[in-house]
Amino acid sequence: MRILFAGTPEVAVPSFRALLDSPHEVVAVLTRPDARSGRGRALRPSPVRVLAEEEGVPVLTPDSLRGEDVLSQLRSLDVEAAAVVAYGNLVPPAALAIPPHGWVNLHFSLLPAWRGAAPAQRAVLAGQESTGMTTFLLEKGMDTGPVLATRDVAIDPFETAGSLLDRMAVDGAPLLLETLDALADGTARPVPQDDEGATRAAKLTPAEAELDLGLPAPEVSARIRGMSPHPGAWTTWEGQRMKVLGVEPVRSEAPPLPPGRLHATRTQLLIGTGSEPLALARIAPAGRRPMRAADWARGAGLTEDSSFGAADRCADDPADSPADRPADEQETTR
């Protein structure tokens, strides 16, 4: 089929590459306009645009798909279907009606669970041991269209939302291709979603990323992993924000620690929770790039009373750390 590919962040690149290597013809790419990112806040093209230009595929970067000029441009492409992976913009009804086989979206949850911008992140935050991927036809509602195919995905105990999303981006590409093949040969069978089982996956915010270290260890672990890498779960250290970006298995017997209390071994940094201690894998002090937690502990001059989350509260960070930009590479939306 003649395909329009709509995608923006890095998680869309594996599907785009797979389409370029398939019998389908990608006649154009639809992606978000260049965005400012990084420490210098320079304008940068999306990862999908970069690949499209390398491969000589025409690129469209409208702010909106509502204008008649944009709709006319889409009609002129004469595509049979549109493939969507984390495009990040609303597709209005007038645009949805253009390709005869519709807009096929690869979504990183088992719909109707986790409809919205951050499905992989919300699954990890909820402490789930598994999630999945869905291909479905876009319609006017947010991720409400009929399902075409699904695939289950296990969530590893120490996996962050970022690593889970990267893994699903690669594993989801074949699912998207299989769905497009089924549409092309007439074997696709759309199945309506059951709205009663729907849950929402709102975009993550720094405010909800604050850690409550008095919660049991599994809940603290889920918060850390679900918020990593963006916006990054955070607590405080000496009045400044400290991002906690990962956990790892405790490799030796840990002493009892009250919530927030730190204990450094030769190879690990342990922190107390409302139950057993956790071993922190990666942290990012204010204004610095992420590092191994054990490496930070060796230079921090910790004492037996050192704790994260002290009573003194930090001011809001003026900006995220450079490692957390651009945000749209961590959130997935239509």
Tab-separated table of C-alpha atoms in Angstrom:
chain	number	residue	atom	x	y	z
A	1	MET	CA	0.000	0.000	0.000
A	2	ARG	CA	0.924	3.656	-0.293
A	3	ILE	CA	1.540	4.732	3.308
A	4	LEU	CA	1.767	8.050	5.139
A	5	PHE	CA	3.904	7.621	8.268
A	6	ALA	CA	3.081	9.902	11.210
A	7	GLY	CA	5.558	9.932	14.114
A	8	THR	CA	7.890	12.216	16.005
A	9	PRO	CA	10.159	10.862	18.808
A	10	GLU	CA	12.817	8.165	18.878
A	11	VAL	CA	10.283	5.451	19.789
A	12	ALA	CA	8.699	5.914	16.344
A	13	VAL	CA	11.954	5.311	14.456
A	14	PRO	CA	11.978	1.460	14.566
A	15	SER	CA	8.521	1.305	12.990
A	16	PHE	CA	9.504	3.865	10.367
A	17	ARG	CA	12.636	1.866	9.506
A	18	ALA	CA	10.606	-1.342	9.262
A	19	LEU	CA	8.153	0.311	6.881
A	20	LEU	CA	10.989	1.601	4.702
A	21	ASP	CA	12.294	-1.970	4.420
A	22	SER	CA	8.841	-3.446	3.685
A	23	PRO	CA	6.937	-3.903	0.399
A	24	HIS	CA	4.780	-0.898	1.373
A	25	GLU	CA	5.703	2.497	-0.046
A	26	VAL	CA	6.152	5.363	2.424
A	27	VAL	CA	5.215	8.326	0.255
A	28	ALA	CA	5.556	11.005	2.968
A	29	VAL	CA	6.212	11.569	6.649
A	30	LEU	CA	4.099	13.650	9.005
A	31	THR	CA	5.977	14.839	12.101
A	32	ARG	CA	5.931	17.633	14.652
A	33	PRO	CA	7.731	20.903	13.848
A	34	ASP	CA	11.322	21.349	15.025
A	35	ALA	CA	11.434	21.907	18.799
A	36	ARG	CA	13.888	23.552	21.168
A	37	SER	CA	15.822	21.142	23.369
A	38	GLY	CA	19.094	20.658	25.215
A	39	ARG	CA	21.067	23.076	27.342
A	40	GLY	CA	21.298	25.685	24.596
A	41	ARG	CA	17.586	25.351	23.723
A	42	ALA	CA	18.436	25.179	20.025
A	43	LEU	CA	15.852	24.172	17.437
A	44	ARG	CA	16.239	20.504	16.547
A	45	PRO	CA	14.342	18.306	14.072
A	46	SER	CA	12.491	15.264	15.343
A	47	PRO	CA	14.257	11.871	15.101
A	48	VAL	CA	11.670	10.805	12.527
A	49	ARG	CA	12.366	13.855	10.376
A	50	VAL	CA	16.110	13.203	10.542
A	51	LEU	CA	15.645	9.660	9.220
A	52	ALA	CA	13.129	10.763	6.577
A	53	GLU	CA	15.544	13.328	5.171
A	54	GLU	CA	18.358	10.757	5.160
A	55	GLU	CA	16.134	8.407	3.149
A	56	GLY	CA	14.788	11.084	0.813
A	57	VAL	CA	11.172	10.820	2.009
A	58	PRO	CA	9.131	14.066	1.786
A	59	VAL	CA	8.394	15.574	5.223
A	60	LEU	CA	5.336	17.531	6.387
A	61	THR	CA	5.601	19.503	9.660
A	62	PRO	CA	2.312	21.403	10.152
A	63	ASP	CA	1.418	22.801	13.570
A	64	SER	CA	-2.126	21.506	13.055
A	65	LEU	CA	-4.006	19.210	10.681
A	66	ARG	CA	-7.157	21.326	10.694
A	67	GLY	CA	-6.302	23.813	7.927
A	68	GLU	CA	-7.705	23.239	4.451
A	69	ASP	CA	-4.254	23.707	2.924
A	70	VAL	CA	-2.868	20.841	5.035
A	71	LEU	CA	-5.879	18.637	4.295
A	72	SER	CA	-5.483	19.287	0.567
A	73	GLN	CA	-1.821	18.347	0.803
A	74	LEU	CA	-2.727	15.081	2.538
A	75	ARG	CA	-5.349	14.268	-0.090
A	76	SER	CA	-2.833	14.890	-2.870
A	77	LEU	CA	-0.588	12.119	-1.493
A	78	ASP	CA	-3.198	9.526	-2.528
A	79	VAL	CA	-2.256	7.205	0.350
A	80	GLU	CA	-4.201	4.058	1.163
A	81	ALA	CA	-3.421	4.090	4.898
A	82	ALA	CA	-1.579	6.129	7.514
A	83	ALA	CA	0.655	4.458	10.101
A	84	VAL	CA	0.956	6.328	13.405
A	85	VAL	CA	3.515	5.910	16.196
A	86	ALA	CA	3.729	8.659	18.813
A	87	TYR	CA	2.920	11.452	16.389
A	88	GLY	CA	1.989	13.832	19.213
A	89	ASN	CA	-0.757	15.813	17.487
A	90	LEU	CA	-4.540	15.478	17.196
A	91	VAL	CA	-5.828	13.989	13.952
A	92	PRO	CA	-9.210	15.657	13.249
A	93	PRO	CA	-12.142	13.839	11.582
A	94	ALA	CA	-11.524	15.518	8.222
A	95	ALA	CA	-7.999	14.065	8.140
A	96	LEU	CA	-9.091	10.685	9.496
A	97	ALA	CA	-11.422	10.291	6.522
A	98	ILE	CA	-8.721	10.728	3.867
A	99	PRO	CA	-7.023	7.288	3.611
A	100	PRO	CA	-9.526	4.535	2.692
A	101	HIS	CA	-7.945	2.062	5.153
A	102	GLY	CA	-7.762	4.665	7.935
A	103	TRP	CA	-5.028	5.662	10.376
A	104	VAL	CA	-3.426	2.656	12.109
A	105	ASN	CA	-1.939	3.568	15.484
A	106	LEU	CA	0.647	1.497	17.375
A	107	HIS	CA	-0.109	2.113	21.052
A	108	PHE	CA	2.064	0.901	23.931
A	109	SER	CA	-0.587	-0.714	26.123
A	110	LEU	CA	-3.312	-3.330	25.843
A	111	LEU	CA	-6.260	-1.100	25.066
A	112	PRO	CA	-8.601	-0.072	26.595
A	113	ALA	CA	-6.047	0.030	29.442
A	114	TRP	CA	-3.936	3.192	29.607
A	115	ARG	CA	-5.454	5.360	26.924
A	116	GLY	CA	-3.444	8.551	26.594
A	117	ALA	CA	0.028	10.053	26.495
A	118	ALA	CA	2.075	7.832	28.811
A	119	PRO	CA	0.843	4.219	28.666
A	120	ALA	CA	4.158	2.458	29.333
A	121	GLN	CA	4.984	4.821	32.182
A	122	ARG	CA	1.591	4.369	33.831
A	123	ALA	CA	1.850	0.587	33.651
A	124	VAL	CA	5.171	0.675	35.514
A	125	LEU	CA	3.859	3.219	38.035
A	126	ALA	CA	0.936	0.908	38.764
A	127	GLY	CA	3.337	-1.891	39.657
A	128	GLN	CA	2.190	-4.123	36.792
A	129	GLU	CA	4.228	-7.201	35.926
A	130	SER	CA	3.042	-7.157	32.310
A	131	THR	CA	1.535	-4.844	29.719
A	132	GLY	CA	1.353	-5.017	25.937
A	133	MET	CA	0.958	-3.285	22.593
A	134	THR	CA	-2.086	-2.624	20.439
A	135	THR	CA	-2.659	-1.610	16.858
A	136	PHE	CA	-6.007	0.080	16.335
A	137	LEU	CA	-7.840	2.453	14.007
A	138	LEU	CA	-7.888	6.072	15.087
A	139	GLU	CA	-11.253	7.721	15.533
A	140	LYS	CA	-12.408	10.977	17.121
A	141	GLY	CA	-12.012	9.775	20.742
A	142	MET	CA	-8.647	9.464	22.505
A	143	ASP	CA	-7.393	5.932	21.764
A	144	THR	CA	-10.956	4.584	21.564
A	145	GLY	CA	-10.954	3.066	18.068
A	146	PRO	CA	-11.421	-0.603	17.155
A	147	VAL	CA	-8.519	-2.950	17.889
A	148	LEU	CA	-6.737	-4.714	15.034
A	149	ALA	CA	-4.013	-6.699	16.850
A	150	THR	CA	-2.350	-7.033	20.266
A	151	ARG	CA	0.834	-8.454	21.757
A	152	ASP	CA	1.653	-9.121	25.426
A	153	VAL	CA	4.858	-7.727	26.993
A	154	ALA	CA	6.391	-8.687	30.346
A	155	ILE	CA	7.767	-5.929	32.608
A	156	ASP	CA	11.060	-6.862	34.258
A	157	PRO	CA	11.220	-6.212	38.047
A	158	PHE	CA	13.929	-3.533	37.775
A	159	GLU	CA	12.956	-2.129	34.362
A	160	THR	CA	12.381	1.591	33.952
A	161	ALA	CA	9.592	3.021	31.826
A	162	GLY	CA	12.231	4.312	29.416
A	163	SER	CA	13.816	0.916	28.830
A	164	LEU	CA	10.383	-0.726	28.554
A	165	LEU	CA	9.304	1.836	25.969
A	166	ASP	CA	12.523	1.374	23.988
A	167	ARG	CA	11.968	-2.382	23.964
A	168	MET	CA	8.336	-2.069	22.875
A	169	ALA	CA	9.294	0.404	20.148
A	170	VAL	CA	11.461	-2.296	18.561
A	171	ASP	CA	9.094	-5.207	19.197
A	172	GLY	CA	6.079	-3.187	18.063
A	173	ALA	CA	7.391	-2.574	14.553
A	174	PRO	CA	6.587	-6.115	13.327
A	175	LEU	CA	3.120	-5.863	14.884
A	176	LEU	CA	2.446	-2.666	12.944
A	177	LEU	CA	3.654	-4.252	9.700
A	178	GLU	CA	1.527	-7.363	10.250
A	179	THR	CA	-1.496	-5.125	10.768
A	180	LEU	CA	-0.861	-3.156	7.594
A	181	ASP	CA	-0.384	-6.412	5.674
A	182	ALA	CA	-3.745	-7.653	6.994
A	183	LEU	CA	-5.452	-4.440	5.896
A	184	ALA	CA	-3.887	-4.753	2.469
A	185	ASP	CA	-5.028	-8.347	1.902
A	186	GLY	CA	-8.449	-7.891	3.494
A	187	THR	CA	-7.948	-10.206	6.492
A	188	ALA	CA	-7.991	-7.512	9.221
A	189	ARG	CA	-10.933	-7.791	11.624
A	190	PRO	CA	-11.394	-4.666	13.780
A	191	VAL	CA	-12.838	-5.391	17.237
A	192	PRO	CA	-14.583	-2.610	19.229
A	193	GLN	CA	-13.047	-1.749	22.590
A	194	ASP	CA	-14.835	-2.372	25.874
A	195	ASP	CA	-15.043	1.106	27.387
A	196	GLU	CA	-15.861	-0.292	30.840
A	197	GLY	CA	-12.269	-1.483	31.227
A	198	ALA	CA	-10.693	1.801	30.161
A	199	THR	CA	-8.016	3.545	32.229
A	200	ARG	CA	-6.302	6.866	31.562
A	201	ALA	CA	-2.591	7.462	31.010
A	202	ALA	CA	-2.134	11.177	31.534
A	203	LYS	CA	1.211	12.831	30.811
A	204	LEU	CA	3.616	12.672	33.747
A	205	THR	CA	4.354	15.830	35.728
A	206	PRO	CA	7.270	16.781	38.029
A	207	ALA	CA	4.790	17.419	40.851
A	208	GLU	CA	3.607	13.808	40.948
A	209	ALA	CA	7.209	12.583	40.616
A	210	GLU	CA	8.071	13.532	44.206
A	211	LEU	CA	8.968	10.414	46.204
A	212	ASP	CA	7.185	9.429	49.400
A	213	LEU	CA	9.905	7.318	50.990
A	214	GLY	CA	7.539	6.239	53.765
A	215	LEU	CA	5.688	3.986	51.343
A	216	PRO	CA	6.561	0.282	51.070
A	217	ALA	CA	9.597	-0.543	48.937
A	218	PRO	CA	7.608	-1.959	45.957
A	219	GLU	CA	5.630	1.280	45.653
A	220	VAL	CA	8.743	3.454	45.913
A	221	SER	CA	10.455	1.263	43.303
A	222	ALA	CA	7.479	1.570	40.939
A	223	ARG	CA	7.486	5.360	41.334
A	224	ILE	CA	11.210	5.587	40.592
A	225	ARG	CA	11.070	3.273	37.584
A	226	GLY	CA	7.844	4.675	36.159
A	227	MET	CA	9.157	8.246	36.226
A	228	SER	CA	12.511	7.388	34.618
A	229	PRO	CA	13.976	8.979	32.608
A	230	HIS	CA	11.463	11.844	32.338
A	231	PRO	CA	10.445	13.742	34.393
A	232	GLY	CA	12.508	11.746	36.913
A	233	ALA	CA	11.352	10.804	40.404
A	234	TRP	CA	12.824	13.241	42.889
A	235	THR	CA	13.481	13.869	46.535
A	236	THR	CA	15.752	16.370	48.310
A	237	TRP	CA	19.371	16.400	49.419
A	238	GLU	CA	20.747	19.375	51.339
A	239	GLY	CA	17.843	21.543	50.209
A	240	GLN	CA	18.150	20.752	46.504
A	241	ARG	CA	16.273	18.424	44.234
A	242	MET	CA	17.842	15.006	43.690
A	243	LYS	CA	16.474	12.859	40.882
A	244	VAL	CA	16.383	9.105	41.431
A	245	LEU	CA	16.327	7.311	38.094
A	246	GLY	CA	16.650	3.607	38.792
A	247	VAL	CA	16.861	0.767	41.292
A	248	GLU	CA	18.775	-2.512	41.261
A	249	PRO	CA	18.869	-5.757	43.244
A	250	VAL	CA	20.300	-5.494	46.748
A	251	ARG	CA	23.512	-7.501	46.530
A	252	SER	CA	24.245	-7.916	50.253
A	253	GLU	CA	22.336	-8.026	53.510
A	254	ALA	CA	20.951	-4.552	54.186
A	255	PRO	CA	20.655	-3.104	57.710
A	256	PRO	CA	17.254	-1.779	58.859
A	257	LEU	CA	16.919	1.809	57.650
A	258	PRO	CA	14.201	4.363	58.447
A	259	PRO	CA	12.530	6.024	55.435
A	260	GLY	CA	15.001	8.163	53.513
A	261	ARG	CA	18.097	7.089	55.475
A	262	LEU	CA	21.123	6.364	53.268
A	263	HIS	CA	23.653	3.591	53.715
A	264	ALA	CA	26.601	3.183	51.346
A	265	THR	CA	28.389	-0.090	50.816
A	266	ARG	CA	31.472	-0.540	48.658
A	267	THR	CA	29.339	-1.105	45.550
A	268	GLN	CA	25.829	0.196	46.302
A	269	LEU	CA	23.795	3.023	47.797
A	270	LEU	CA	20.880	1.791	49.906
A	271	ILE	CA	17.905	3.867	51.016
A	272	GLY	CA	15.295	3.176	53.663
A	273	THR	CA	11.595	2.966	52.801
A	274	GLY	CA	8.424	2.110	54.681
A	275	SER	CA	9.446	-1.545	54.485
A	276	GLU	CA	12.792	-2.991	53.374
A	277	PRO	CA	15.648	-0.872	51.910
A	278	LEU	CA	16.091	-0.347	48.176
A	279	ALA	CA	19.353	-0.196	46.236
A	280	LEU	CA	19.512	2.917	44.067
A	281	ALA	CA	21.071	2.440	40.628
A	282	ARG	CA	21.231	5.937	39.077
A	283	ILE	CA	20.703	9.428	40.441
A	284	ALA	CA	21.028	12.965	39.073
A	285	PRO	CA	22.025	15.721	41.527
A	286	ALA	CA	20.619	19.177	40.778
A	287	GLY	CA	22.147	20.592	37.594
A	288	ARG	CA	24.247	17.493	36.893
A	289	ARG	CA	23.960	14.544	34.559
A	290	PRO	CA	22.853	11.106	35.799
A	291	MET	CA	25.512	8.959	37.449
A	292	ARG	CA	25.857	5.700	39.309
A	293	ALA	CA	24.410	6.163	42.784
A	294	ALA	CA	27.359	4.346	44.362
A	295	ASP	CA	29.788	6.718	42.617
A	296	TRP	CA	27.920	9.744	43.970
A	297	ALA	CA	27.906	8.270	47.488
A	298	ARG	CA	31.691	7.859	47.533
A	299	GLY	CA	32.174	11.601	47.084
A	300	ALA	CA	29.201	12.864	49.095
A	301	GLY	CA	30.697	12.562	52.587
A	302	LEU	CA	27.774	10.560	53.935
A	303	THR	CA	27.366	10.061	57.672
A	304	GLU	CA	25.267	7.510	59.551
A	305	ASP	CA	22.460	10.117	59.740
A	306	SER	CA	22.479	11.136	56.071
A	307	SER	CA	19.021	11.021	54.484
A	308	PHE	CA	17.157	11.953	51.338
A	309	GLY	CA	13.908	13.863	51.746
A	310	ALA	CA	14.864	16.035	54.718
A	311	ALA	CA	12.345	18.475	56.168
A	312	ASP	CA	13.787	21.481	54.332
A	313	ARG	CA	12.140	21.731	50.917
A	314	CYS	CA	13.923	22.771	47.758
A	315	ALA	CA	12.845	25.433	45.321
A	316	ASP	CA	11.508	24.234	41.986
A	317	ASP	CA	14.218	23.532	39.453
A	318	PRO	CA	14.437	26.334	36.875
A	319	ALA	CA	14.787	23.665	34.212
A	320	ASP	CA	15.130	19.952	33.823
A	321	SER	CA	18.605	18.507	33.604
A	322	PRO	CA	20.026	18.302	30.060
A	323	ALA	CA	19.652	14.540	30.075
A	324	ASP	CA	15.872	14.875	30.304
A	325	ARG	CA	15.421	16.848	27.067
A	326	PRO	CA	13.479	16.678	24.840
A	327	ALA	CA	10.427	15.617	26.826
A	328	ASP	CA	8.542	14.377	23.774
A	329	GLU	CA	11.105	11.594	23.406
A	330	GLN	CA	9.782	10.103	26.646
A	331	GLU	CA	6.046	10.635	26.281
A	332	THR	CA	3.959	8.895	23.635
A	333	THR	CA	0.818	10.543	22.311
A	334	ARG	CA	-1.361	10.503	19.252
